[in-house]
Amino acid sequence: MFAPFRPIVKDPALRLAAVLLVLFGAHAATMGPYVSALAIKVFGLSDGAFALVLMVASVLSVSASVGLGILADQRANRRAIALGTSLMLILASALVLAGDNAVVFVIANALILPLSASIFGQLFALSRLAASTHPEKDRAAILSTLRALFALPWLVVLPIWSVAFDQGASLTAIYPVTLTLGVLILALTLAFWPRDGATRWPDPKSGLSFRESLREMANLPILSRVVALGTINGAVMLYLVVMGLVFEATPGRGAADTALYAGLLAGLEVPFMLALPVLVGRVSRTSLIWAGAALYALHLGLIPVLAPTPYVWLLTIPGAAGGAVVLTQPMAYLQDLLSNRPGAGASLMALQKLAGDAFSAAVFAIGTALAGYELAAVMGALLGVIGAGALWAMDRRAARS
């Protein structure tokens, strides 16, 4: 299980990526769960206004990830882009701390933080390039382990904040922490990110114009696979929406059960992710994704059914096993689609997330309108399995032709 850590610890670039993913995971775990409460309870935004902020942020985040990914491939200036996106993390937190009003909150969350989100893709582009200097049989395990490291801080950070808020800390206390994390990320990037043009691995410029790069990403075989993987991402997003609402609506359940279920699931995902390299390489990636989607669908579809019973806690096992697959393997698969352009390949993850957000929103709206949370969960589960099956079928057909 711990074998993939050896090349990560010994390789300076992979070691940097590992540390930055842990810090960025801590930033996401500190900021993500509390943005809605900050917007509505602290800064007084209406539900509609916050929804607009989320929509603008989503569009800008995807646009920035795609644009900067293409730019990194065109100019091979990954260090410069990583420094710029790291600076956005600092600027967003500093702005809210300095202004402490709704206007700066909206600017920070709708316009600045979305620009910083592309650092996630840049870190995996760096990881993929650095892993290319290692034996091919080790690369998938290295990348899966790095993805697990991003999830690891959630196990530590969320309980700490839970205790802090129980002791009376204000929600805005997260900003000095996110500012500190941003400074650390920028400082480490500045000190240790490999110099552009002086890396141990080949990183040639793509030679494609911006329009040509977009056309390549919009190629039907690539786009259809992104959409198929988007259904799986939609199931993950739907779990985050439905689980809390189901527990709140179930007699005898509540917010404490929501936190416990989410914590158990996240805690179990990490060892499953670390064990995943045992299967990677022995089973085709699309078959593995399909199996993971099926396990995740089992957990998602049965949450509303088993929520009133003690058996609901058993669902965290298939949920974590499936989650370990669907949170790691689609990323590697998408990067392989554009293996010669790691920046654009990483940008496909942003497109997959956008598709997933759209699927989860549509399924939630239709399911709850027709029959409630139960139907929404079942529809999302089935859609993820169908999408994974379609991905498997497309790759099988391509292999035959």
mmCIF file of C-alpha atoms in Angstrom:
data_model
loop_
_atom_site.group_PDB
_atom_site.id
_atom_site.type_symbol
_atom_site.label_atom_id
_atom_site.label_comp_id
_atom_site.label_asym_id
_atom_site.label_seq_id
_atom_site.Cartn_x
_atom_site.Cartn_y
_atom_site.Cartn_z
ATOM 1 C CA MET A 1 0.000 0.000 0.000
ATOM 2 C CA PHE A 2 2.786 2.419 0.859
ATOM 3 C CA ALA A 3 5.123 1.494 -2.006
ATOM 4 C CA PRO A 4 4.026 4.497 -4.184
ATOM 5 C CA PHE A 5 5.253 6.857 -1.455
ATOM 6 C CA ARG A 6 8.877 5.867 -2.085
ATOM 7 C CA PRO A 7 9.265 7.552 -5.508
ATOM 8 C CA ILE A 8 7.248 10.537 -4.278
ATOM 9 C CA VAL A 9 9.555 11.068 -1.294
ATOM 10 C CA LYS A 10 12.722 10.637 -3.395
ATOM 11 C CA ASP A 11 11.677 12.800 -6.374
ATOM 12 C CA PRO A 12 11.855 16.589 -5.638
ATOM 13 C CA ALA A 13 9.095 17.503 -8.110
ATOM 14 C CA LEU A 14 6.716 14.785 -6.896
ATOM 15 C CA ARG A 15 7.551 15.686 -3.300
ATOM 16 C CA LEU A 16 6.648 19.312 -4.013
ATOM 17 C CA ALA A 17 3.396 18.265 -5.695
ATOM 18 C CA ALA A 18 2.524 16.092 -2.684
ATOM 19 C CA VAL A 19 3.101 18.911 -0.187
ATOM 20 C CA LEU A 20 1.212 21.454 -2.299
ATOM 21 C CA LEU A 21 -1.732 19.060 -2.760
ATOM 22 C CA VAL A 22 -1.938 18.590 1.013
ATOM 23 C CA LEU A 23 -1.866 22.371 1.551
ATOM 24 C CA PHE A 24 -4.379 23.017 -1.237
ATOM 25 C CA GLY A 25 -6.586 20.255 0.207
ATOM 26 C CA ALA A 26 -6.411 21.985 3.600
ATOM 27 C CA HIS A 27 -7.366 25.273 1.916
ATOM 28 C CA ALA A 28 -10.334 23.644 0.172
ATOM 29 C CA ALA A 29 -11.454 21.886 3.368
ATOM 30 C CA THR A 30 -11.254 25.174 5.274
ATOM 31 C CA MET A 31 -13.040 27.292 2.685
ATOM 32 C CA GLY A 32 -15.449 24.988 0.850
ATOM 33 C CA PRO A 33 -17.909 23.862 3.551
ATOM 34 C CA TYR A 34 -18.452 27.363 4.919
ATOM 35 C CA VAL A 35 -18.778 29.579 1.836
ATOM 36 C CA SER A 36 -22.587 29.357 1.746
ATOM 37 C CA ALA A 37 -22.907 30.177 5.460
ATOM 38 C CA LEU A 38 -20.501 33.108 5.081
ATOM 39 C CA ALA A 39 -22.403 34.450 2.092
ATOM 40 C CA ILE A 40 -25.870 34.286 3.629
ATOM 41 C CA LYS A 41 -25.388 34.492 7.410
ATOM 42 C CA VAL A 42 -22.341 36.774 7.652
ATOM 43 C CA PHE A 43 -22.409 38.967 4.549
ATOM 44 C CA GLY A 44 -26.185 39.044 4.069
ATOM 45 C CA LEU A 45 -26.499 37.795 0.492
ATOM 46 C CA SER A 46 -29.864 36.427 -0.581
ATOM 47 C CA ASP A 47 -30.196 32.858 -1.857
ATOM 48 C CA GLY A 48 -30.610 34.207 -5.393
ATOM 49 C CA ALA A 49 -27.567 36.451 -5.144
ATOM 50 C CA PHE A 50 -25.421 33.617 -3.826
ATOM 51 C CA ALA A 51 -26.661 31.334 -6.605
ATOM 52 C CA LEU A 52 -25.517 33.970 -9.104
ATOM 53 C CA VAL A 53 -22.095 34.132 -7.414
ATOM 54 C CA LEU A 54 -21.800 30.349 -7.717
ATOM 55 C CA MET A 55 -22.789 30.412 -11.384
ATOM 56 C CA VAL A 56 -20.291 33.141 -12.266
ATOM 57 C CA ALA A 57 -17.575 31.386 -10.255
ATOM 58 C CA SER A 58 -18.250 28.052 -11.976
ATOM 59 C CA VAL A 59 -18.070 29.521 -15.481
ATOM 60 C CA LEU A 60 -14.941 31.545 -14.690
ATOM 61 C CA SER A 61 -13.253 28.588 -12.974
ATOM 62 C CA VAL A 62 -13.760 26.318 -15.973
ATOM 63 C CA SER A 63 -12.741 29.046 -18.433
ATOM 64 C CA ALA A 64 -9.588 29.812 -16.440
ATOM 65 C CA SER A 65 -8.643 26.141 -16.089
ATOM 66 C CA VAL A 66 -9.061 25.506 -19.811
ATOM 67 C CA GLY A 67 -7.385 28.754 -20.890
ATOM 68 C CA LEU A 68 -4.418 28.472 -18.538
ATOM 69 C CA GLY A 69 -3.998 24.771 -19.352
ATOM 70 C CA ILE A 70 -3.780 25.566 -23.057
ATOM 71 C CA LEU A 71 -1.450 28.496 -22.365
ATOM 72 C CA ALA A 72 0.854 26.280 -20.278
ATOM 73 C CA ASP A 73 1.103 23.815 -23.172
ATOM 74 C CA GLN A 74 1.659 26.585 -25.725
ATOM 75 C CA ARG A 75 4.458 28.329 -23.843
ATOM 76 C CA ALA A 76 5.679 25.598 -21.446
ATOM 77 C CA ASN A 77 5.598 28.227 -18.679
ATOM 78 C CA ARG A 78 4.018 26.095 -15.955
ATOM 79 C CA ARG A 79 6.005 27.682 -13.133
ATOM 80 C CA ALA A 80 4.820 31.189 -14.042
ATOM 81 C CA ILE A 81 1.185 30.065 -14.193
ATOM 82 C CA ALA A 82 1.492 28.185 -10.892
ATOM 83 C CA LEU A 83 2.892 31.324 -9.244
ATOM 84 C CA GLY A 84 0.081 33.465 -10.653
ATOM 85 C CA THR A 85 -2.688 31.127 -9.528
ATOM 86 C CA SER A 86 -1.085 30.759 -6.076
ATOM 87 C CA LEU A 87 -1.089 34.535 -5.755
ATOM 88 C CA MET A 88 -4.869 34.531 -6.354
ATOM 89 C CA LEU A 89 -5.329 32.402 -3.214
ATOM 90 C CA ILE A 90 -3.584 35.075 -1.156
ATOM 91 C CA LEU A 91 -5.358 37.979 -2.812
ATOM 92 C CA ALA A 92 -8.846 36.540 -2.236
ATOM 93 C CA SER A 93 -8.343 35.989 1.505
ATOM 94 C CA ALA A 94 -6.494 39.277 2.017
ATOM 95 C CA LEU A 95 -9.257 41.195 0.240
ATOM 96 C CA VAL A 96 -12.010 39.819 2.498
ATOM 97 C CA LEU A 97 -9.918 40.408 5.620
ATOM 98 C CA ALA A 98 -9.235 43.996 4.586
ATOM 99 C CA GLY A 99 -12.741 44.883 3.403
ATOM 100 C CA ASP A 100 -14.980 42.619 5.495
ATOM 101 C CA ASN A 101 -18.143 43.412 3.535
ATOM 102 C CA ALA A 102 -20.435 41.811 0.978
ATOM 103 C CA VAL A 103 -18.863 43.569 -2.020
ATOM 104 C CA VAL A 104 -15.346 42.263 -1.420
ATOM 105 C CA PHE A 105 -16.761 38.820 -0.545
ATOM 106 C CA VAL A 106 -18.482 38.665 -3.941
ATOM 107 C CA ILE A 107 -15.364 39.899 -5.765
ATOM 108 C CA ALA A 108 -13.175 37.373 -3.953
ATOM 109 C CA ASN A 109 -15.466 34.373 -4.500
ATOM 110 C CA ALA A 110 -16.889 35.158 -7.938
ATOM 111 C CA LEU A 111 -13.815 36.616 -9.647
ATOM 112 C CA ILE A 112 -10.550 35.869 -7.811
ATOM 113 C CA LEU A 113 -10.816 32.415 -6.204
ATOM 114 C CA PRO A 114 -12.080 30.820 -9.464
ATOM 115 C CA LEU A 115 -8.804 31.899 -11.097
ATOM 116 C CA SER A 116 -6.856 30.084 -8.392
ATOM 117 C CA ALA A 117 -8.767 26.811 -8.926
ATOM 118 C CA SER A 118 -6.650 25.953 -11.971
ATOM 119 C CA ILE A 119 -3.676 25.319 -9.676
ATOM 120 C CA PHE A 120 -5.229 21.880 -9.043
ATOM 121 C CA GLY A 121 -4.872 21.008 -12.723
ATOM 122 C CA GLN A 122 -1.369 22.492 -12.856
ATOM 123 C CA LEU A 123 -0.286 20.334 -9.928
ATOM 124 C CA PHE A 124 -1.455 17.203 -11.696
ATOM 125 C CA ALA A 125 0.198 18.325 -14.926
ATOM 126 C CA LEU A 126 3.457 18.699 -12.971
ATOM 127 C CA SER A 127 2.877 15.311 -11.332
ATOM 128 C CA ARG A 128 2.258 13.619 -14.656
ATOM 129 C CA LEU A 129 5.391 15.126 -16.211
ATOM 130 C CA ALA A 130 7.544 14.230 -13.207
ATOM 131 C CA ALA A 131 6.083 10.705 -13.078
ATOM 132 C CA SER A 132 7.081 10.226 -16.735
ATOM 133 C CA THR A 133 10.697 9.877 -15.541
ATOM 134 C CA HIS A 134 9.721 6.794 -13.504
ATOM 135 C CA PRO A 135 8.982 3.267 -14.779
ATOM 136 C CA GLU A 136 5.643 3.115 -16.581
ATOM 137 C CA LYS A 137 4.311 0.438 -14.242
ATOM 138 C CA ASP A 138 4.673 2.862 -11.273
ATOM 139 C CA ARG A 139 3.079 5.957 -12.793
ATOM 140 C CA ALA A 140 -0.606 5.181 -12.194
ATOM 141 C CA ALA A 141 0.105 4.295 -8.568
ATOM 142 C CA ILE A 142 2.024 7.548 -8.053
ATOM 143 C CA LEU A 143 -0.830 9.673 -9.414
ATOM 144 C CA SER A 144 -3.474 7.777 -7.388
ATOM 145 C CA THR A 145 -1.442 8.303 -4.225
ATOM 146 C CA LEU A 146 -1.113 12.024 -4.905
ATOM 147 C CA ARG A 147 -4.905 12.290 -5.325
ATOM 148 C CA ALA A 148 -5.316 10.562 -1.961
ATOM 149 C CA LEU A 149 -3.029 13.156 -0.384
ATOM 150 C CA PHE A 150 -5.407 15.904 -1.529
ATOM 151 C CA ALA A 151 -8.246 14.144 0.347
ATOM 152 C CA LEU A 152 -6.195 13.533 3.498
ATOM 153 C CA PRO A 153 -6.475 17.064 5.032
ATOM 154 C CA TRP A 154 -10.279 16.833 5.057
ATOM 155 C CA LEU A 155 -10.011 14.185 7.781
ATOM 156 C CA VAL A 156 -8.037 16.531 10.018
ATOM 157 C CA VAL A 157 -9.229 20.024 9.116
ATOM 158 C CA LEU A 158 -13.007 19.542 9.420
ATOM 159 C CA PRO A 159 -12.946 18.185 13.002
ATOM 160 C CA ILE A 160 -10.626 21.029 14.049
ATOM 161 C CA TRP A 161 -12.996 23.642 12.647
ATOM 162 C CA SER A 162 -15.958 21.866 14.226
ATOM 163 C CA VAL A 163 -14.312 22.200 17.649
ATOM 164 C CA ALA A 164 -13.273 25.814 16.957
ATOM 165 C CA PHE A 165 -16.803 26.874 16.016
ATOM 166 C CA ASP A 166 -18.262 25.024 19.009
ATOM 167 C CA GLN A 167 -15.912 27.109 21.175
ATOM 168 C CA GLY A 168 -17.352 30.320 19.733
ATOM 169 C CA ALA A 169 -15.018 31.169 16.832
ATOM 170 C CA SER A 170 -16.629 33.298 14.112
ATOM 171 C CA LEU A 171 -16.950 32.007 10.557
ATOM 172 C CA THR A 172 -14.602 34.725 9.327
ATOM 173 C CA ALA A 173 -11.830 33.072 11.369
ATOM 174 C CA ILE A 174 -11.202 30.874 8.351
ATOM 175 C CA TYR A 175 -9.666 33.763 6.402
ATOM 176 C CA PRO A 176 -6.420 34.185 8.394
ATOM 177 C CA VAL A 177 -5.948 30.423 7.980
ATOM 178 C CA THR A 178 -6.611 30.419 4.235
ATOM 179 C CA LEU A 179 -4.316 33.433 3.882
ATOM 180 C CA THR A 180 -1.535 31.558 5.703
ATOM 181 C CA LEU A 181 -2.060 28.468 3.543
ATOM 182 C CA GLY A 182 -1.950 30.641 0.415
ATOM 183 C CA VAL A 183 1.334 32.230 1.503
ATOM 184 C CA LEU A 184 2.838 28.783 2.150
ATOM 185 C CA ILE A 185 1.717 27.521 -1.265
ATOM 186 C CA LEU A 186 3.171 30.578 -3.022
ATOM 187 C CA ALA A 187 6.445 30.401 -1.061
ATOM 188 C CA LEU A 188 6.970 26.695 -1.791
ATOM 189 C CA THR A 189 6.075 27.182 -5.453
ATOM 190 C CA LEU A 190 8.525 30.065 -5.733
ATOM 191 C CA ALA A 191 11.295 28.132 -3.998
ATOM 192 C CA PHE A 192 10.938 24.644 -5.439
ATOM 193 C CA TRP A 193 8.836 24.538 -8.616
ATOM 194 C CA PRO A 194 11.162 23.500 -11.487
ATOM 195 C CA ARG A 195 12.314 26.365 -13.678
ATOM 196 C CA ASP A 196 10.550 26.576 -17.038
ATOM 197 C CA GLY A 197 12.802 25.138 -19.744
ATOM 198 C CA ALA A 198 15.139 23.481 -17.227
ATOM 199 C CA THR A 199 13.176 20.401 -16.183
ATOM 200 C CA ARG A 200 14.424 16.809 -16.003
ATOM 201 C CA TRP A 201 11.687 15.771 -18.441
ATOM 202 C CA PRO A 202 10.892 16.973 -21.957
ATOM 203 C CA ASP A 203 8.174 19.640 -21.995
ATOM 204 C CA PRO A 204 8.019 20.982 -25.570
ATOM 205 C CA LYS A 205 5.640 23.737 -26.584
ATOM 206 C CA SER A 206 2.471 22.373 -28.171
ATOM 207 C CA GLY A 207 2.777 24.407 -31.374
ATOM 208 C CA LEU A 208 -1.031 24.755 -31.490
ATOM 209 C CA SER A 209 -2.919 28.027 -31.596
ATOM 210 C CA PHE A 210 -5.580 28.675 -28.965
ATOM 211 C CA ARG A 211 -8.341 27.883 -31.475
ATOM 212 C CA GLU A 212 -6.617 24.669 -32.559
ATOM 213 C CA SER A 213 -6.266 23.588 -28.939
ATOM 214 C CA LEU A 214 -9.937 24.232 -28.258
ATOM 215 C CA ARG A 215 -10.869 22.338 -31.413
ATOM 216 C CA GLU A 216 -8.763 19.406 -30.248
ATOM 217 C CA MET A 217 -10.503 19.371 -26.855
ATOM 218 C CA ALA A 218 -13.916 19.630 -28.532
ATOM 219 C CA ASN A 219 -13.180 16.628 -30.766
ATOM 220 C CA LEU A 220 -16.242 14.316 -30.557
ATOM 221 C CA PRO A 221 -14.421 11.206 -29.230
ATOM 222 C CA ILE A 222 -12.828 13.308 -26.479
ATOM 223 C CA LEU A 223 -15.915 15.370 -25.660
ATOM 224 C CA SER A 224 -18.174 12.304 -25.517
ATOM 225 C CA ARG A 225 -15.833 10.708 -22.974
ATOM 226 C CA VAL A 226 -15.751 13.884 -20.890
ATOM 227 C CA VAL A 227 -19.568 13.905 -20.859
ATOM 228 C CA ALA A 228 -19.672 10.200 -19.914
ATOM 229 C CA LEU A 229 -17.310 10.849 -17.004
ATOM 230 C CA GLY A 230 -19.399 13.905 -16.138
ATOM 231 C CA THR A 231 -22.314 11.609 -15.246
ATOM 232 C CA ILE A 232 -20.097 9.910 -12.653
ATOM 233 C CA ASN A 233 -18.980 13.260 -11.271
ATOM 234 C CA GLY A 234 -22.659 14.237 -11.186
ATOM 235 C CA ALA A 235 -23.379 11.264 -8.908
ATOM 236 C CA VAL A 236 -20.648 12.456 -6.523
ATOM 237 C CA MET A 237 -22.057 15.991 -6.497
ATOM 238 C CA LEU A 238 -25.586 14.647 -5.981
ATOM 239 C CA TYR A 239 -24.413 12.683 -2.936
ATOM 240 C CA LEU A 240 -23.128 15.926 -1.390
ATOM 241 C CA VAL A 241 -26.533 17.545 -1.956
ATOM 242 C CA VAL A 242 -28.889 14.681 -1.118
ATOM 243 C CA MET A 243 -27.178 13.106 1.880
ATOM 244 C CA GLY A 244 -27.602 16.070 4.235
ATOM 245 C CA LEU A 245 -31.187 16.698 3.127
ATOM 246 C CA VAL A 246 -32.124 13.023 3.621
ATOM 247 C CA PHE A 247 -30.722 12.932 7.150
ATOM 248 C CA GLU A 248 -32.432 16.207 8.033
ATOM 249 C CA ALA A 249 -35.771 14.858 6.785
ATOM 250 C CA THR A 250 -35.425 11.496 8.590
ATOM 251 C CA PRO A 251 -36.893 11.323 12.134
ATOM 252 C CA GLY A 252 -34.114 10.730 14.650
ATOM 253 C CA ARG A 253 -31.406 11.929 12.288
ATOM 254 C CA GLY A 254 -29.867 15.370 11.839
ATOM 255 C CA ALA A 255 -26.743 17.439 11.264
ATOM 256 C CA ALA A 256 -24.613 15.261 13.568
ATOM 257 C CA ASP A 257 -25.452 12.175 11.490
ATOM 258 C CA THR A 258 -24.635 14.085 8.305
ATOM 259 C CA ALA A 259 -21.198 15.027 9.661
ATOM 260 C CA LEU A 260 -20.550 11.491 10.923
ATOM 261 C CA TYR A 261 -21.531 9.849 7.624
ATOM 262 C CA ALA A 262 -19.449 12.279 5.552
ATOM 263 C CA GLY A 263 -16.494 11.839 7.913
ATOM 264 C CA LEU A 264 -16.679 8.035 7.824
ATOM 265 C CA LEU A 265 -16.907 8.016 4.042
ATOM 266 C CA ALA A 266 -13.968 10.411 3.606
ATOM 267 C CA GLY A 267 -11.931 8.511 6.180
ATOM 268 C CA LEU A 268 -12.444 5.177 4.443
ATOM 269 C CA GLU A 269 -11.743 6.619 0.982
ATOM 270 C CA VAL A 270 -8.105 7.364 1.805
ATOM 271 C CA PRO A 271 -6.984 3.770 2.579
ATOM 272 C CA PHE A 272 -8.976 2.529 -0.426
ATOM 273 C CA MET A 273 -7.162 5.091 -2.602
ATOM 274 C CA LEU A 274 -3.808 3.990 -1.227
ATOM 275 C CA ALA A 275 -4.688 0.337 -1.895
ATOM 276 C CA LEU A 276 -5.971 1.053 -5.405
ATOM 277 C CA PRO A 277 -2.549 0.735 -7.146
ATOM 278 C CA VAL A 278 -2.768 -3.026 -6.511
ATOM 279 C CA LEU A 279 -5.569 -3.168 -9.118
ATOM 280 C CA VAL A 280 -4.320 -0.460 -11.472
ATOM 281 C CA GLY A 281 -2.601 -2.135 -14.412
ATOM 282 C CA ARG A 282 -4.217 -5.509 -13.752
ATOM 283 C CA VAL A 283 -7.728 -4.332 -14.681
ATOM 284 C CA SER A 284 -8.520 -2.011 -17.580
ATOM 285 C CA ARG A 285 -9.146 1.526 -16.425
ATOM 286 C CA THR A 286 -12.644 1.734 -17.939
ATOM 287 C CA SER A 287 -13.642 -1.569 -16.298
ATOM 288 C CA LEU A 288 -12.319 -0.247 -12.989
ATOM 289 C CA ILE A 289 -14.268 3.003 -13.423
ATOM 290 C CA TRP A 290 -17.443 1.041 -14.217
ATOM 291 C CA ALA A 291 -17.023 -1.125 -11.097
ATOM 292 C CA GLY A 292 -16.342 1.977 -8.998
ATOM 293 C CA ALA A 293 -19.413 3.735 -10.403
ATOM 294 C CA ALA A 294 -21.552 0.678 -9.581
ATOM 295 C CA LEU A 295 -20.335 0.596 -5.969
ATOM 296 C CA TYR A 296 -20.876 4.339 -5.631
ATOM 297 C CA ALA A 297 -24.372 3.984 -7.137
ATOM 298 C CA LEU A 298 -25.226 1.319 -4.559
ATOM 299 C CA HIS A 299 -24.312 3.686 -1.743
ATOM 300 C CA LEU A 300 -26.066 6.715 -3.259
ATOM 301 C CA GLY A 301 -29.283 4.960 -4.261
ATOM 302 C CA LEU A 302 -29.761 3.258 -0.889
ATOM 303 C CA ILE A 303 -29.092 6.255 1.388
ATOM 304 C CA PRO A 304 -32.768 7.402 1.377
ATOM 305 C CA VAL A 305 -33.958 3.803 1.842
ATOM 306 C CA LEU A 306 -31.684 2.900 4.755
ATOM 307 C CA ALA A 307 -31.413 6.326 6.427
ATOM 308 C CA PRO A 308 -33.984 5.449 9.148
ATOM 309 C CA THR A 309 -32.094 2.243 10.009
ATOM 310 C CA PRO A 310 -28.691 1.522 11.560
ATOM 311 C CA TYR A 311 -27.716 -0.288 8.342
ATOM 312 C CA VAL A 312 -27.158 3.067 6.634
ATOM 313 C CA TRP A 313 -23.656 3.189 8.152
ATOM 314 C CA LEU A 314 -22.703 0.053 6.212
ATOM 315 C CA LEU A 315 -23.178 2.030 2.991
ATOM 316 C CA THR A 316 -19.997 3.960 3.751
ATOM 317 C CA ILE A 317 -17.998 0.845 2.754
ATOM 318 C CA PRO A 318 -19.182 0.516 -0.883
ATOM 319 C CA GLY A 319 -19.369 4.315 -1.041
ATOM 320 C CA ALA A 320 -15.725 4.704 -0.020
ATOM 321 C CA ALA A 321 -14.544 1.848 -2.259
ATOM 322 C CA GLY A 322 -16.404 3.294 -5.239
ATOM 323 C CA GLY A 323 -15.391 6.847 -4.350
ATOM 324 C CA ALA A 324 -11.714 5.884 -4.258
ATOM 325 C CA VAL A 325 -12.063 4.810 -7.900
ATOM 326 C CA VAL A 326 -14.317 7.551 -9.298
ATOM 327 C CA LEU A 327 -12.299 10.326 -7.621
ATOM 328 C CA THR A 328 -8.936 9.129 -8.969
ATOM 329 C CA GLN A 329 -9.185 7.072 -12.151
ATOM 330 C CA PRO A 330 -11.208 9.543 -14.288
ATOM 331 C CA MET A 331 -8.467 12.121 -13.703
ATOM 332 C CA ALA A 332 -5.772 9.806 -15.044
ATOM 333 C CA TYR A 333 -8.047 8.755 -17.906
ATOM 334 C CA LEU A 334 -8.698 12.367 -18.957
ATOM 335 C CA GLN A 335 -5.007 13.219 -18.872
ATOM 336 C CA ASP A 336 -4.292 10.208 -21.082
ATOM 337 C CA LEU A 337 -6.742 11.517 -23.694
ATOM 338 C CA LEU A 338 -4.314 14.387 -24.383
ATOM 339 C CA SER A 339 -1.131 12.762 -23.159
ATOM 340 C CA ASN A 340 1.155 15.044 -25.190
ATOM 341 C CA ARG A 341 -0.430 18.168 -23.695
ATOM 342 C CA PRO A 342 -0.619 17.746 -19.909
ATOM 343 C CA GLY A 343 -2.005 21.252 -19.368
ATOM 344 C CA ALA A 344 -4.964 20.743 -21.703
ATOM 345 C CA GLY A 345 -5.374 17.200 -20.380
ATOM 346 C CA ALA A 346 -5.683 18.557 -16.848
ATOM 347 C CA SER A 347 -8.173 21.162 -18.111
ATOM 348 C CA LEU A 348 -10.489 18.346 -19.172
ATOM 349 C CA MET A 349 -11.043 17.744 -15.442
ATOM 350 C CA ALA A 350 -12.666 21.169 -15.223
ATOM 351 C CA LEU A 351 -14.940 20.332 -18.157
ATOM 352 C CA GLN A 352 -15.848 17.045 -16.492
ATOM 353 C CA LYS A 353 -16.767 18.915 -13.300
ATOM 354 C CA LEU A 354 -18.901 21.383 -15.258
ATOM 355 C CA ALA A 355 -20.751 18.484 -16.902
ATOM 356 C CA GLY A 356 -21.143 16.834 -13.494
ATOM 357 C CA ASP A 357 -22.575 20.002 -11.941
ATOM 358 C CA ALA A 358 -25.086 20.271 -14.785
ATOM 359 C CA PHE A 359 -26.121 16.611 -14.488
ATOM 360 C CA SER A 360 -26.519 16.763 -10.706
ATOM 361 C CA ALA A 361 -28.574 19.969 -10.860
ATOM 362 C CA ALA A 362 -30.882 18.539 -13.537
ATOM 363 C CA VAL A 363 -31.335 15.187 -11.779
ATOM 364 C CA PHE A 364 -32.008 16.863 -8.436
ATOM 365 C CA ALA A 365 -34.583 19.217 -9.953
ATOM 366 C CA ILE A 366 -36.416 16.463 -11.875
ATOM 367 C CA GLY A 367 -36.224 13.822 -9.144
ATOM 368 C CA THR A 368 -37.422 16.045 -6.312
ATOM 369 C CA ALA A 369 -40.200 17.507 -8.481
ATOM 370 C CA LEU A 370 -41.539 14.041 -9.330
ATOM 371 C CA ALA A 371 -41.067 12.019 -6.155
ATOM 372 C CA GLY A 372 -38.563 13.545 -3.699
ATOM 373 C CA TYR A 373 -35.015 12.809 -2.618
ATOM 374 C CA GLU A 374 -35.395 9.034 -3.097
ATOM 375 C CA LEU A 375 -35.990 9.336 -6.840
ATOM 376 C CA ALA A 376 -33.252 11.954 -7.230
ATOM 377 C CA ALA A 377 -30.734 9.615 -5.550
ATOM 378 C CA VAL A 378 -31.767 6.609 -7.657
ATOM 379 C CA MET A 379 -31.706 8.638 -10.885
ATOM 380 C CA GLY A 380 -28.239 9.982 -10.099
ATOM 381 C CA ALA A 381 -26.964 6.507 -9.247
ATOM 382 C CA LEU A 382 -28.332 4.992 -12.466
ATOM 383 C CA LEU A 383 -27.017 7.860 -14.584
ATOM 384 C CA GLY A 384 -23.494 7.361 -13.221
ATOM 385 C CA VAL A 385 -23.564 3.628 -14.008
ATOM 386 C CA ILE A 386 -24.946 4.267 -17.503
ATOM 387 C CA GLY A 387 -22.246 6.870 -18.158
ATOM 388 C CA ALA A 388 -19.502 4.495 -16.971
ATOM 389 C CA GLY A 389 -20.947 1.742 -19.169
ATOM 390 C CA ALA A 390 -21.003 4.086 -22.155
ATOM 391 C CA LEU A 391 -17.353 4.962 -21.527
ATOM 392 C CA TRP A 392 -16.443 1.255 -21.418
ATOM 393 C CA ALA A 393 -18.374 0.622 -24.649
ATOM 394 C CA MET A 394 -16.696 3.531 -26.462
ATOM 395 C CA ASP A 395 -13.229 2.315 -25.532
ATOM 396 C CA ARG A 396 -14.056 -1.269 -26.465
ATOM 397 C CA ARG A 397 -15.379 -0.150 -29.862
ATOM 398 C CA ALA A 398 -12.266 2.003 -30.405
ATOM 399 C CA ALA A 399 -10.011 -0.941 -29.523
ATOM 400 C CA ARG A 400 -11.736 -3.136 -32.136
ATOM 401 C CA SER A 401 -11.514 -0.566 -34.940
#
